[in-house]
Amino acid sequence: MTTPHDLDDRLRAELAALGAPDQRRDLGEPLPDGGPLTGAQALALFDAQVTSRLLDLAGRWLSGFGEGYFTVESAGHEGDAAVAAALRPTDPALLHARSGAFYCLRAAQAAGAFPATSPQPEPEPKPGNSWSESAPPGAVSHQDLDVDPGETEAASLPVGAGIVVDADGDATVVVPDLPQPASDDAFAAAARDVLRGIVASAEEPAAGGRAKVFGRADLAVVPTTSTAGSHLPRAVGLGLALERLRRGARPTDGEADTAPWPADAVVVCSFDDAAADHATATAALNTTGWYDHTGLRIPVLFLCADSGASAEGWVAATLRSRPGIRYFAADGTDVAATYRVAAEAADWVRRQRRPAVLHLSTVRLMEQGDGDAARDPLLATARLLVTSGYAGGEELLARYDERGWQLRRVAEEVLDEPKLASPVEIVRELAPRRPVRVSRAVAEAAAHAAGPGAGARAEAFGGKPPELTGPLTLAQSINAALADGMLDHPGTAVFGHEVAARGGVYGVTEGLRDRFGAARVFDTLPDETSILGLGLGAGLAGLLPVPEIRHLTLLHGAEDQLRGEAATMRFLSRGAFRNPMVVRVPGLASPDGLGGHDRNDDSLGALRDVPGLVVAVPARPDDAAPMLRTCLAAARVDGSVCVFVEPIALYHVRDLYTDGDDEWTAEYAEPGTWADRHVPIGRARVYGIGSAEDLTIITFGNGVRMSLRAAATLAGEGVGSRVVDLRWLAPLPVADIIREASATGRVLVVDETRRTGGVGEGVLSALVDTGYVGAARRVAALDSFVPLGPAARQVLVSAEAITQGARTLLAR
């Protein structure tokens, strides 16, 4: 394995051995072999590569004495600087952890420090001693030649050379040295960003010391967790959203600024050969090709850096075989070839608005064998500069050393910067809650629906708005609230497998496509990772996505899109980026066991464990609509990521106590009452049965209906109960839990999720943490998957079990 010290020593020795060019060329001239770069551009790419390499060494140096906390190196991948150069600094980039050179070059581009693509015309020479006037001592190299100033046209001079005539009339040919890097140039600024991340400085511009990522809003670099390609589905979603916006879709008007992506922007997303085999990357590439096959355009350039860790030829074979994705390939150690191919690929994606993959062959230094060092991309770029006549090896070595001392000074400076020192600082941007603004947004939606938007609303509902159609079921109420949300927010998009053509598995989205069109209500592949990825990208582009996952069982395979990507966006960007989203999931279990484990799942622990995620579970129709409005408003105002779990067993239920009583239906609220009936995040609903003084039953979802029936039975026995519907499982309504528990001193927690890791554990913990001293008992589902048919009743909660649990508690 090549150590950092070995790599540094070898590169320095190789640079020194390159010697001087046979004939010096001006940096403004293009490569002599007709390549696509000028000397100045090649030198800028070398600077980006050098900066990235030295950042790798600095990371190891800092970690060696306990001050550096991240050592995933970009060494060997520095050819991606040429890809950055071929793109625009306004093209959104989602970068993996080995993209240091790309980031450094992007910073130079954004600062205007990357030279123009077209060679600049040479300035007219000034009369007289122009070089002696413009070139201070120490800034030129001298070649003493026997030249008569009056006969310079006959002399063979190096390209870009000038003549200096001294007081005695002797002429000297001078060739400018390479300009020395400034201490505060764009590459130094990029290095400071990265070093701040390595030492966990609170001044780091992306995550503010919370993580080491490549990210910065003003560079259009979107921070990612970069875990095995988990950011690729988001890139696909962003590309699709950008194209929809370009074709006329309207973003939401949330308070946070939306990234100003240009109309012809392309998305670039980098990953390595290890991620190419990961299920998440496979899903993203498959979805991209599927959309292209169906005629939908996605302007995404996938960048795969292949260091050869997979079986020989495998990565190329699998990338070439992707239908609907054009394949480009280049030697990633050759910046001129990489730039030429990358420019061709980027131009094709930009013009065609279609996806492509750029496959770069790279090496991974400091982690693989010494033989790879012969393909060091820094050395390849240095050779290009020397053989083309732009620089000498000693000059490049001096440049490397000067940049090294520069980064050493920066590293020492950032070590003195403050670290995050309090829980408040750390979680500040995790999931901000501004309930007053959310409430105001709901009130504004109501005012619009009742006022300026009344005509459009009446037309959308066919002249008969839902408040005039009589009592609605849970499913009908959600359908109406979705329609109202789409009327209020023009950037709202509803999508998922068969949500448009069939109205979803349970018919909850029925009729929405006919009302709002296929651009806003559309079907996707039956792949939950891709569905959530589309939502992540759409939210990043300024839309308000409402994806549907068919069953809770299917969400688990895609949960990292919520945990690792959605919930971390504000955390990793200090709020500069956000991905508002409301994910609808038919979930929980039905007591008849219809569909078995495939359609019955009561596992919510993984969702409640995600920091900042909002988890809502409406049980009643008159709660479902206002809770959905709250989630949409929170997504729009705060960038919240919400999961709206809809109990499938209650979708079409109409009765509560007896057949035909219609007490599980409710009138849909007319817009004038929305503000008064607003349901804030984290507030429970309480039902009083009888005296409501003997027992507090805390529950949610299906448990609400069962608990109300059990409470009615207990009331016949003289027991007064208060049934608390949590409604929000994250964050839990702790204040309401404590208040209602203390009112009776006896708490029965009815948890339809499993005993281990279930919601009930969180409720009991909240009681203990706040000093509750009354009696408590739990009725919960068994630690079992839900079996098929009537056997489901053996493991799930029932009204009878609740009644018996209450009697046992009361008998203490």
PDB file of N, CA and C in Angstrom, residues 474 477-478 480-482 618 620-632 644 668-669 674 679:
ATOM      1  N   LEU A 474     -62.526   8.032   5.851  1.00  0.00           N
ATOM      2  CA  LEU A 474     -61.125   8.435   5.956  1.00  0.00           C
ATOM      3  C   LEU A 474     -60.510   8.595   4.574  1.00  0.00           C
ATOM      4  N   SER A 477     -61.880  11.661   2.730  1.00  0.00           N
ATOM      5  CA  SER A 477     -61.397  12.905   3.320  1.00  0.00           C
ATOM      6  C   SER A 477     -59.969  13.202   2.875  1.00  0.00           C
ATOM      7  N   ILE A 478     -59.120  12.180   2.829  1.00  0.00           N
ATOM      8  CA  ILE A 478     -57.742  12.371   2.370  1.00  0.00           C
ATOM      9  C   ILE A 478     -57.733  12.778   0.908  1.00  0.00           C
ATOM     10  N   ALA A 480     -60.022  14.421  -0.746  1.00  0.00           N
ATOM     11  CA  ALA A 480     -60.458  15.816  -0.857  1.00  0.00           C
ATOM     12  C   ALA A 480     -59.365  16.772  -0.387  1.00  0.00           C
ATOM     13  N   ALA A 481     -58.665  16.417   0.694  1.00  0.00           N
ATOM     14  CA  ALA A 481     -57.600  17.273   1.206  1.00  0.00           C
ATOM     15  C   ALA A 481     -56.430  17.349   0.231  1.00  0.00           C
ATOM     16  N   LEU A 482     -56.124  16.234  -0.447  1.00  0.00           N
ATOM     17  CA  LEU A 482     -55.087  16.265  -1.476  1.00  0.00           C
ATOM     18  C   LEU A 482     -55.471  17.218  -2.594  1.00  0.00           C
ATOM     19  N   PRO A 618     -53.346   9.629  11.071  1.00  0.00           N
ATOM     20  CA  PRO A 618     -54.735  10.043  11.292  1.00  0.00           C
ATOM     21  C   PRO A 618     -55.631   8.816  11.447  1.00  0.00           C
ATOM     22  N   ARG A 620     -59.256   9.384  12.223  1.00  0.00           N
ATOM     23  CA  ARG A 620     -60.616   9.790  11.895  1.00  0.00           C
ATOM     24  C   ARG A 620     -60.628  10.681  10.673  1.00  0.00           C
ATOM     25  N   PRO A 621     -61.707  10.682   9.898  1.00  0.00           N
ATOM     26  CA  PRO A 621     -61.799  11.550   8.720  1.00  0.00           C
ATOM     27  C   PRO A 621     -61.656  13.027   9.061  1.00  0.00           C
ATOM     28  N   ASP A 622     -62.238  13.459  10.189  1.00  0.00           N
ATOM     29  CA  ASP A 622     -62.168  14.874  10.538  1.00  0.00           C
ATOM     30  C   ASP A 622     -60.805  15.272  11.094  1.00  0.00           C
ATOM     31  N   ASP A 623     -59.902  14.308  11.349  1.00  0.00           N
ATOM     32  CA  ASP A 623     -58.510  14.612  11.670  1.00  0.00           C
ATOM     33  C   ASP A 623     -57.622  14.513  10.436  1.00  0.00           C
ATOM     34  N   ALA A 624     -57.951  13.622   9.525  1.00  0.00           N
ATOM     35  CA  ALA A 624     -57.080  13.351   8.384  1.00  0.00           C
ATOM     36  C   ALA A 624     -56.850  14.597   7.530  1.00  0.00           C
ATOM     37  N   ALA A 625     -57.931  15.302   7.191  1.00  0.00           N
ATOM     38  CA  ALA A 625     -57.787  16.471   6.322  1.00  0.00           C
ATOM     39  C   ALA A 625     -56.962  17.578   6.981  1.00  0.00           C
ATOM     40  N   PRO A 626     -57.272  17.997   8.208  1.00  0.00           N
ATOM     41  CA  PRO A 626     -56.443  19.056   8.807  1.00  0.00           C
ATOM     42  C   PRO A 626     -55.005  18.614   9.074  1.00  0.00           C
ATOM     43  N   MET A 627     -54.787  17.346   9.410  1.00  0.00           N
ATOM     44  CA  MET A 627     -53.407  16.887   9.613  1.00  0.00           C
ATOM     45  C   MET A 627     -52.631  16.897   8.309  1.00  0.00           C
ATOM     46  N   LEU A 628     -53.278  16.516   7.204  1.00  0.00           N
ATOM     47  CA  LEU A 628     -52.603  16.566   5.912  1.00  0.00           C
ATOM     48  C   LEU A 628     -52.295  18.006   5.523  1.00  0.00           C
ATOM     49  N   ARG A 629     -53.234  18.924   5.795  1.00  0.00           N
ATOM     50  CA  ARG A 629     -52.968  20.334   5.511  1.00  0.00           C
ATOM     51  C   ARG A 629     -51.775  20.830   6.333  1.00  0.00           C
ATOM     52  N   THR A 630     -51.686  20.383   7.580  1.00  0.00           N
ATOM     53  CA  THR A 630     -50.553  20.774   8.422  1.00  0.00           C
ATOM     54  C   THR A 630     -49.237  20.261   7.849  1.00  0.00           C
ATOM     55  N   CYS A 631     -49.224  19.003   7.416  1.00  0.00           N
ATOM     56  CA  CYS A 631     -47.996  18.433   6.848  1.00  0.00           C
ATOM     57  C   CYS A 631     -47.579  19.189   5.589  1.00  0.00           C
ATOM     58  N   LEU A 632     -48.530  19.492   4.718  1.00  0.00           N
ATOM     59  CA  LEU A 632     -48.211  20.238   3.497  1.00  0.00           C
ATOM     60  C   LEU A 632     -47.673  21.625   3.835  1.00  0.00           C
ATOM     61  N   PHE A 644     -46.945  10.329   6.275  1.00  0.00           N
ATOM     62  CA  PHE A 644     -48.361  10.325   6.604  1.00  0.00           C
ATOM     63  C   PHE A 644     -48.853   8.891   6.485  1.00  0.00           C
ATOM     64  N   TYR A 668     -66.793  17.126   5.836  1.00  0.00           N
ATOM     65  CA  TYR A 668     -65.554  17.811   5.444  1.00  0.00           C
ATOM     66  C   TYR A 668     -65.700  19.288   5.782  1.00  0.00           C
ATOM     67  N   ALA A 669     -64.696  19.846   6.428  1.00  0.00           N
ATOM     68  CA  ALA A 669     -64.777  21.242   6.865  1.00  0.00           C
ATOM     69  C   ALA A 669     -64.708  22.192   5.677  1.00  0.00           C
ATOM     70  N   TRP A 674     -61.125  26.111   8.410  1.00  0.00           N
ATOM     71  CA  TRP A 674     -59.838  25.406   8.456  1.00  0.00           C
ATOM     72  C   TRP A 674     -58.909  25.962   9.533  1.00  0.00           C
ATOM     73  N   VAL A 679     -54.717  21.519  13.160  1.00  0.00           N
ATOM     74  CA  VAL A 679     -54.110  20.543  14.074  1.00  0.00           C
ATOM     75  C   VAL A 679     -52.595  20.717  14.029  1.00  0.00           C
TER      76      VAL A 679
END
